[in-house]
Amino acid sequence: MRIVLLGPPGAGKGTQAVIISKRYGIPHVSTGDMMREQVASGSELGRRVKAILDSGELVSDAVIMDVVGERLDRADCASGFLLDGIPRTLGQAESLDRLLASKGRPLQHVVQLTVPEGVLLDRIRQRGTTSGGARSDDSMEIAAKRLEVFWAQTAPVSTYYRKTGLLREVDGVGTVDEVSERVFRCFSLKACSNLVE
Ligand code: AMP
């Protein structure tokens, strides 16, 4: 299975990604985690992207595509993968399509978790108080910036996949299990761009 999971910050992508990847035995490829690992390792790339992560802005398409391209070439992605956090821009969506087409391994599912903005802000606020500062980008100010960046740069990605017919929208409000059930139902539907409730 080759899957992309879309949704704004706070939609629960990370939580659902872990469940989906376990269920299908595919690696969870999170560009946010990969960027945070770079920062933690103190690598040259990590030093360059730290300020970007802390500002809530996006890392450049070229850097992200490089890192992801290399990750997808690893052996564990042979049986498929679940992409979380990418594509974040139209440019990334197009590059990803080209990259996967060149390997003869196009995407099979694009699932978007849909959550109202008020709920997103509540969740992010909670994450900021319970993560003990694990994520330096969880302050409300940065969260608001990340949401703004999402609506401006990432929301068009949904339109892109809607046009290609791959997009499935899932209601992301509910318990973790309820949302995963909706996501799993999506994988068994042939073509459905309706909200799965
Ligand atoms: P995430 O954990 O997915 O919310 O990502 C955390 C941060 O990493 C984002 O706010 C961006 O600064 C950066 N990042 C992660 N994925 C991407 C991407 N696909 N394109 C650009 N920046 C990204």
mmCIF file of C-alpha atoms and ligand atoms in Angstrom:
data_model
loop_
_atom_site.group_PDB
_atom_site.id
_atom_site.type_symbol
_atom_site.label_atom_id
_atom_site.label_comp_id
_atom_site.label_asym_id
_atom_site.label_seq_id
_atom_site.Cartn_x
_atom_site.Cartn_y
_atom_site.Cartn_z
ATOM 1 C CA MET A 1 0.000 0.000 0.000
ATOM 2 C CA ARG A 2 1.270 3.438 -0.914
ATOM 3 C CA ILE A 3 -0.599 6.021 1.099
ATOM 4 C CA VAL A 4 -0.535 9.755 1.784
ATOM 5 C CA LEU A 5 -2.199 11.069 4.929
ATOM 6 C CA LEU A 6 -3.246 14.719 4.726
ATOM 7 C CA GLY A 7 -4.662 17.109 7.276
ATOM 8 C CA PRO A 8 -3.916 20.308 9.161
ATOM 9 C CA PRO A 9 -1.650 20.437 12.224
ATOM 10 C CA GLY A 10 -3.555 18.941 15.142
ATOM 11 C CA ALA A 11 -5.809 16.755 12.941
ATOM 12 C CA GLY A 12 -4.378 13.566 14.445
ATOM 13 C CA LYS A 13 -2.264 12.489 11.463
ATOM 14 C CA GLY A 14 0.618 11.262 13.620
ATOM 15 C CA THR A 15 -1.628 9.122 15.838
ATOM 16 C CA GLN A 16 -3.520 7.611 12.904
ATOM 17 C CA ALA A 17 -0.319 7.103 10.930
ATOM 18 C CA VAL A 18 1.111 4.848 13.650
ATOM 19 C CA ILE A 19 -2.082 2.732 13.686
ATOM 20 C CA ILE A 20 -2.353 2.487 9.893
ATOM 21 C CA SER A 21 1.299 1.595 9.378
ATOM 22 C CA LYS A 22 1.105 -1.125 12.023
ATOM 23 C CA ARG A 23 -2.066 -2.591 10.520
ATOM 24 C CA TYR A 24 -0.654 -2.769 6.992
ATOM 25 C CA GLY A 25 2.964 -3.486 7.927
ATOM 26 C CA ILE A 26 4.316 -0.478 6.084
ATOM 27 C CA PRO A 27 6.776 2.146 7.336
ATOM 28 C CA HIS A 28 5.457 5.427 8.683
ATOM 29 C CA VAL A 29 7.443 8.087 6.864
ATOM 30 C CA SER A 30 6.960 11.386 8.700
ATOM 31 C CA THR A 31 8.818 14.358 7.244
ATOM 32 C CA GLY A 32 8.256 16.295 10.495
ATOM 33 C CA ASP A 33 9.937 13.481 12.484
ATOM 34 C CA MET A 34 12.752 13.350 9.945
ATOM 35 C CA MET A 35 13.311 17.101 10.272
ATOM 36 C CA ARG A 36 13.270 16.889 14.092
ATOM 37 C CA GLU A 37 15.776 14.005 13.947
ATOM 38 C CA GLN A 38 18.071 16.169 11.844
ATOM 39 C CA VAL A 39 17.808 18.992 14.388
ATOM 40 C CA ALA A 40 18.463 16.608 17.313
ATOM 41 C CA SER A 41 21.495 15.068 15.563
ATOM 42 C CA GLY A 42 23.091 18.491 15.167
ATOM 43 C CA SER A 43 23.768 17.790 11.482
ATOM 44 C CA GLU A 44 24.478 20.577 9.020
ATOM 45 C CA LEU A 45 20.943 20.173 7.635
ATOM 46 C CA GLY A 46 19.543 20.177 11.186
ATOM 47 C CA ARG A 47 21.236 23.486 11.955
ATOM 48 C CA ARG A 48 19.774 24.985 8.804
ATOM 49 C CA VAL A 49 16.200 23.803 9.373
ATOM 50 C CA LYS A 50 15.908 24.441 13.139
ATOM 51 C CA ALA A 51 14.982 28.112 12.782
ATOM 52 C CA ILE A 52 12.432 27.220 10.096
ATOM 53 C CA LEU A 53 10.762 24.597 12.304
ATOM 54 C CA ASP A 54 10.681 27.004 15.235
ATOM 55 C CA SER A 55 9.037 29.681 13.118
ATOM 56 C CA GLY A 56 6.203 27.435 11.881
ATOM 57 C CA GLU A 57 7.227 28.027 8.265
ATOM 58 C CA LEU A 58 7.999 25.307 5.714
ATOM 59 C CA VAL A 59 11.356 23.809 4.825
ATOM 60 C CA SER A 60 12.121 24.206 1.100
ATOM 61 C CA ASP A 61 10.598 21.751 -1.372
ATOM 62 C CA ALA A 62 14.083 20.803 -2.627
ATOM 63 C CA VAL A 63 15.335 19.783 0.831
ATOM 64 C CA ILE A 64 12.176 17.832 1.646
ATOM 65 C CA MET A 65 12.111 16.012 -1.696
ATOM 66 C CA ASP A 66 15.763 15.043 -1.300
ATOM 67 C CA VAL A 67 15.240 13.586 2.156
ATOM 68 C CA VAL A 68 12.042 11.768 1.196
ATOM 69 C CA GLY A 69 13.441 10.466 -2.088
ATOM 70 C CA GLU A 70 16.305 8.868 -0.210
ATOM 71 C CA ARG A 71 13.963 7.453 2.447
ATOM 72 C CA LEU A 72 11.651 5.860 -0.145
ATOM 73 C CA ASP A 73 14.615 4.089 -1.737
ATOM 74 C CA ARG A 74 15.302 2.124 1.439
ATOM 75 C CA ALA A 75 14.420 -1.560 1.459
ATOM 76 C CA ASP A 76 11.614 -1.281 4.032
ATOM 77 C CA CYS A 77 9.579 0.845 1.591
ATOM 78 C CA ALA A 78 9.506 -1.958 -0.990
ATOM 79 C CA SER A 79 6.134 -3.188 0.303
ATOM 80 C CA GLY A 80 4.707 0.316 0.499
ATOM 81 C CA PHE A 81 4.731 3.322 2.810
ATOM 82 C CA LEU A 82 2.565 5.795 4.618
ATOM 83 C CA LEU A 83 3.591 9.394 4.044
ATOM 84 C CA ASP A 84 2.725 11.817 6.857
ATOM 85 C CA GLY A 85 3.548 15.520 6.543
ATOM 86 C CA ILE A 86 4.220 15.485 2.822
ATOM 87 C CA PRO A 87 3.158 16.869 0.367
ATOM 88 C CA ARG A 88 2.831 20.291 2.035
ATOM 89 C CA THR A 89 2.838 22.334 -1.204
ATOM 90 C CA LEU A 90 1.557 21.877 -4.748
ATOM 91 C CA GLY A 91 5.188 21.686 -5.902
ATOM 92 C CA GLN A 92 5.832 18.764 -3.541
ATOM 93 C CA ALA A 93 2.665 16.992 -4.730
ATOM 94 C CA GLU A 94 3.812 17.263 -8.336
ATOM 95 C CA SER A 95 7.407 16.252 -7.536
ATOM 96 C CA LEU A 96 6.191 13.282 -5.516
ATOM 97 C CA ASP A 97 3.970 12.132 -8.383
ATOM 98 C CA ARG A 98 6.876 12.401 -10.814
ATOM 99 C CA LEU A 99 9.226 10.580 -8.446
ATOM 100 C CA LEU A 100 6.808 7.711 -7.825
ATOM 101 C CA ALA A 101 5.820 7.497 -11.506
ATOM 102 C CA SER A 102 9.505 7.160 -12.438
ATOM 103 C CA LYS A 103 9.701 4.129 -10.153
ATOM 104 C CA GLY A 104 6.423 2.713 -11.488
ATOM 105 C CA ARG A 105 4.960 2.929 -7.978
ATOM 106 C CA PRO A 106 2.211 5.600 -7.999
ATOM 107 C CA LEU A 107 0.187 6.529 -4.922
ATOM 108 C CA GLN A 108 -2.828 4.343 -4.254
ATOM 109 C CA HIS A 109 -4.640 6.232 -1.491
ATOM 110 C CA VAL A 110 -4.775 9.821 -0.302
ATOM 111 C CA VAL A 111 -6.739 10.222 2.921
ATOM 112 C CA GLN A 112 -7.452 13.598 4.428
ATOM 113 C CA LEU A 113 -8.484 14.024 8.055
ATOM 114 C CA THR A 114 -10.959 16.889 8.294
ATOM 115 C CA VAL A 115 -11.269 18.739 11.617
ATOM 116 C CA PRO A 116 -12.844 22.174 12.338
ATOM 117 C CA GLU A 117 -10.352 24.934 13.161
ATOM 118 C CA GLY A 118 -11.628 25.482 16.746
ATOM 119 C CA VAL A 119 -11.028 21.797 17.565
ATOM 120 C CA LEU A 120 -7.550 21.976 16.018
ATOM 121 C CA LEU A 121 -6.543 24.912 18.209
ATOM 122 C CA ASP A 122 -7.874 23.138 21.334
ATOM 123 C CA ARG A 123 -5.881 19.998 20.481
ATOM 124 C CA ILE A 124 -2.693 21.921 19.779
ATOM 125 C CA ARG A 125 -3.138 23.874 23.029
ATOM 126 C CA GLN A 126 -3.468 20.599 24.918
ATOM 127 C CA ARG A 127 -0.467 19.052 23.165
ATOM 128 C CA GLY A 128 1.601 22.096 24.152
ATOM 129 C CA THR A 129 0.738 21.636 27.832
ATOM 130 C CA THR A 130 1.098 17.833 27.950
ATOM 131 C CA SER A 131 4.178 17.265 25.773
ATOM 132 C CA GLY A 132 6.408 18.898 28.381
ATOM 133 C CA GLY A 133 7.876 21.038 25.638
ATOM 134 C CA ALA A 134 8.899 18.000 23.563
ATOM 135 C CA ARG A 135 8.005 19.921 20.441
ATOM 136 C CA SER A 136 9.394 23.435 20.381
ATOM 137 C CA ASP A 137 6.811 24.354 17.722
ATOM 138 C CA ASP A 138 3.799 23.709 19.987
ATOM 139 C CA SER A 139 3.336 27.176 21.463
ATOM 140 C CA MET A 140 0.012 28.787 20.553
ATOM 141 C CA GLU A 141 1.704 31.499 18.553
ATOM 142 C CA ILE A 142 3.615 29.005 16.426
ATOM 143 C CA ALA A 143 0.547 26.787 16.191
ATOM 144 C CA ALA A 144 -1.460 29.665 14.765
ATOM 145 C CA LYS A 145 1.346 30.339 12.283
ATOM 146 C CA ARG A 146 1.468 26.670 11.257
ATOM 147 C CA LEU A 147 -2.289 26.706 10.656
ATOM 148 C CA GLU A 148 -1.968 29.875 8.576
ATOM 149 C CA VAL A 149 0.796 28.259 6.509
ATOM 150 C CA PHE A 150 -1.371 25.159 6.130
ATOM 151 C CA TRP A 151 -4.360 27.060 4.731
ATOM 152 C CA ALA A 152 -2.181 29.122 2.399
ATOM 153 C CA GLN A 153 0.214 26.465 1.078
ATOM 154 C CA THR A 154 -1.069 22.996 1.904
ATOM 155 C CA ALA A 155 -4.845 23.252 1.422
ATOM 156 C CA PRO A 156 -4.378 23.448 -2.413
ATOM 157 C CA VAL A 157 -2.796 19.978 -2.248
ATOM 158 C CA SER A 158 -6.265 18.557 -1.443
ATOM 159 C CA THR A 159 -7.691 20.168 -4.563
ATOM 160 C CA TYR A 160 -4.843 18.617 -6.573
ATOM 161 C CA TYR A 161 -5.673 15.096 -5.348
ATOM 162 C CA ARG A 162 -9.405 15.714 -5.647
ATOM 163 C CA LYS A 163 -8.854 16.397 -9.347
ATOM 164 C CA THR A 164 -6.835 13.203 -9.783
ATOM 165 C CA GLY A 165 -9.683 11.291 -8.072
ATOM 166 C CA LEU A 166 -7.476 9.894 -5.288
ATOM 167 C CA LEU A 167 -8.685 12.043 -2.388
ATOM 168 C CA ARG A 168 -10.840 10.543 0.347
ATOM 169 C CA GLU A 169 -11.987 12.810 3.145
ATOM 170 C CA VAL A 170 -12.481 11.392 6.601
ATOM 171 C CA ASP A 171 -14.140 13.094 9.560
ATOM 172 C CA GLY A 172 -11.287 13.439 12.057
ATOM 173 C CA VAL A 173 -13.474 14.291 15.058
ATOM 174 C CA GLY A 174 -14.120 11.382 17.414
ATOM 175 C CA THR A 175 -12.144 8.842 19.408
ATOM 176 C CA VAL A 176 -8.895 7.517 17.970
ATOM 177 C CA ASP A 177 -10.617 4.165 17.228
ATOM 178 C CA GLU A 178 -13.593 5.791 15.537
ATOM 179 C CA VAL A 179 -11.336 7.773 13.240
ATOM 180 C CA SER A 180 -9.164 4.729 12.386
ATOM 181 C CA GLU A 181 -12.274 2.719 11.513
ATOM 182 C CA ARG A 182 -13.319 5.475 9.096
ATOM 183 C CA VAL A 183 -9.845 5.505 7.560
ATOM 184 C CA PHE A 184 -9.809 1.710 7.132
ATOM 185 C CA ARG A 185 -13.244 1.887 5.484
ATOM 186 C CA CYS A 186 -11.782 4.376 2.998
ATOM 187 C CA PHE A 187 -9.132 1.900 1.913
ATOM 188 C CA SER A 188 -11.831 -0.594 1.017
ATOM 189 C CA LEU A 189 -13.867 1.930 -0.985
ATOM 190 C CA LYS A 190 -13.105 2.160 -4.683
ATOM 191 C CA ALA A 191 -13.849 5.807 -5.342
ATOM 192 C CA CYS A 192 -15.307 8.016 -2.704
ATOM 193 C CA SER A 193 -14.499 11.640 -2.221
ATOM 194 C CA ASN A 194 -17.333 12.087 0.256
ATOM 195 C CA LEU A 195 -16.749 12.695 3.891
ATOM 196 C CA VAL A 196 -16.756 9.316 5.656
ATOM 197 C CA GLU A 197 -18.679 9.773 8.926
HETATM 198 P P1 AMP B 1 5.031 18.150 11.235
HETATM 199 O O1 AMP B 1 5.518 17.331 12.356
HETATM 200 O O2 AMP B 1 4.617 17.362 10.031
HETATM 201 O O3 AMP B 1 3.955 19.116 11.646
HETATM 202 O O4 AMP B 1 6.269 19.039 10.729
HETATM 203 C C1 AMP B 1 6.960 19.911 11.587
HETATM 204 C C2 AMP B 1 7.666 20.975 10.776
HETATM 205 O O5 AMP B 1 8.626 20.362 9.890
HETATM 206 C C3 AMP B 1 6.778 21.813 9.873
HETATM 207 O O6 AMP B 1 6.166 22.898 10.552
HETATM 208 C C4 AMP B 1 7.772 22.280 8.810
HETATM 209 O O7 AMP B 1 8.580 23.342 9.266
HETATM 210 C C5 AMP B 1 8.658 21.063 8.641
HETATM 211 N N1 AMP B 1 8.135 20.143 7.602
HETATM 212 C C6 AMP B 1 7.686 18.859 7.784
HETATM 213 N N2 AMP B 1 7.292 18.335 6.626
HETATM 214 C C7 AMP B 1 7.462 19.291 5.685
HETATM 215 C C8 AMP B 1 7.227 19.358 4.288
HETATM 216 N N3 AMP B 1 6.710 18.308 3.614
HETATM 217 N N4 AMP B 1 7.530 20.504 3.642
HETATM 218 C C9 AMP B 1 8.060 21.550 4.295
HETATM 219 N N5 AMP B 1 8.299 21.578 5.607
HETATM 220 C C10 AMP B 1 8.013 20.452 6.316
#
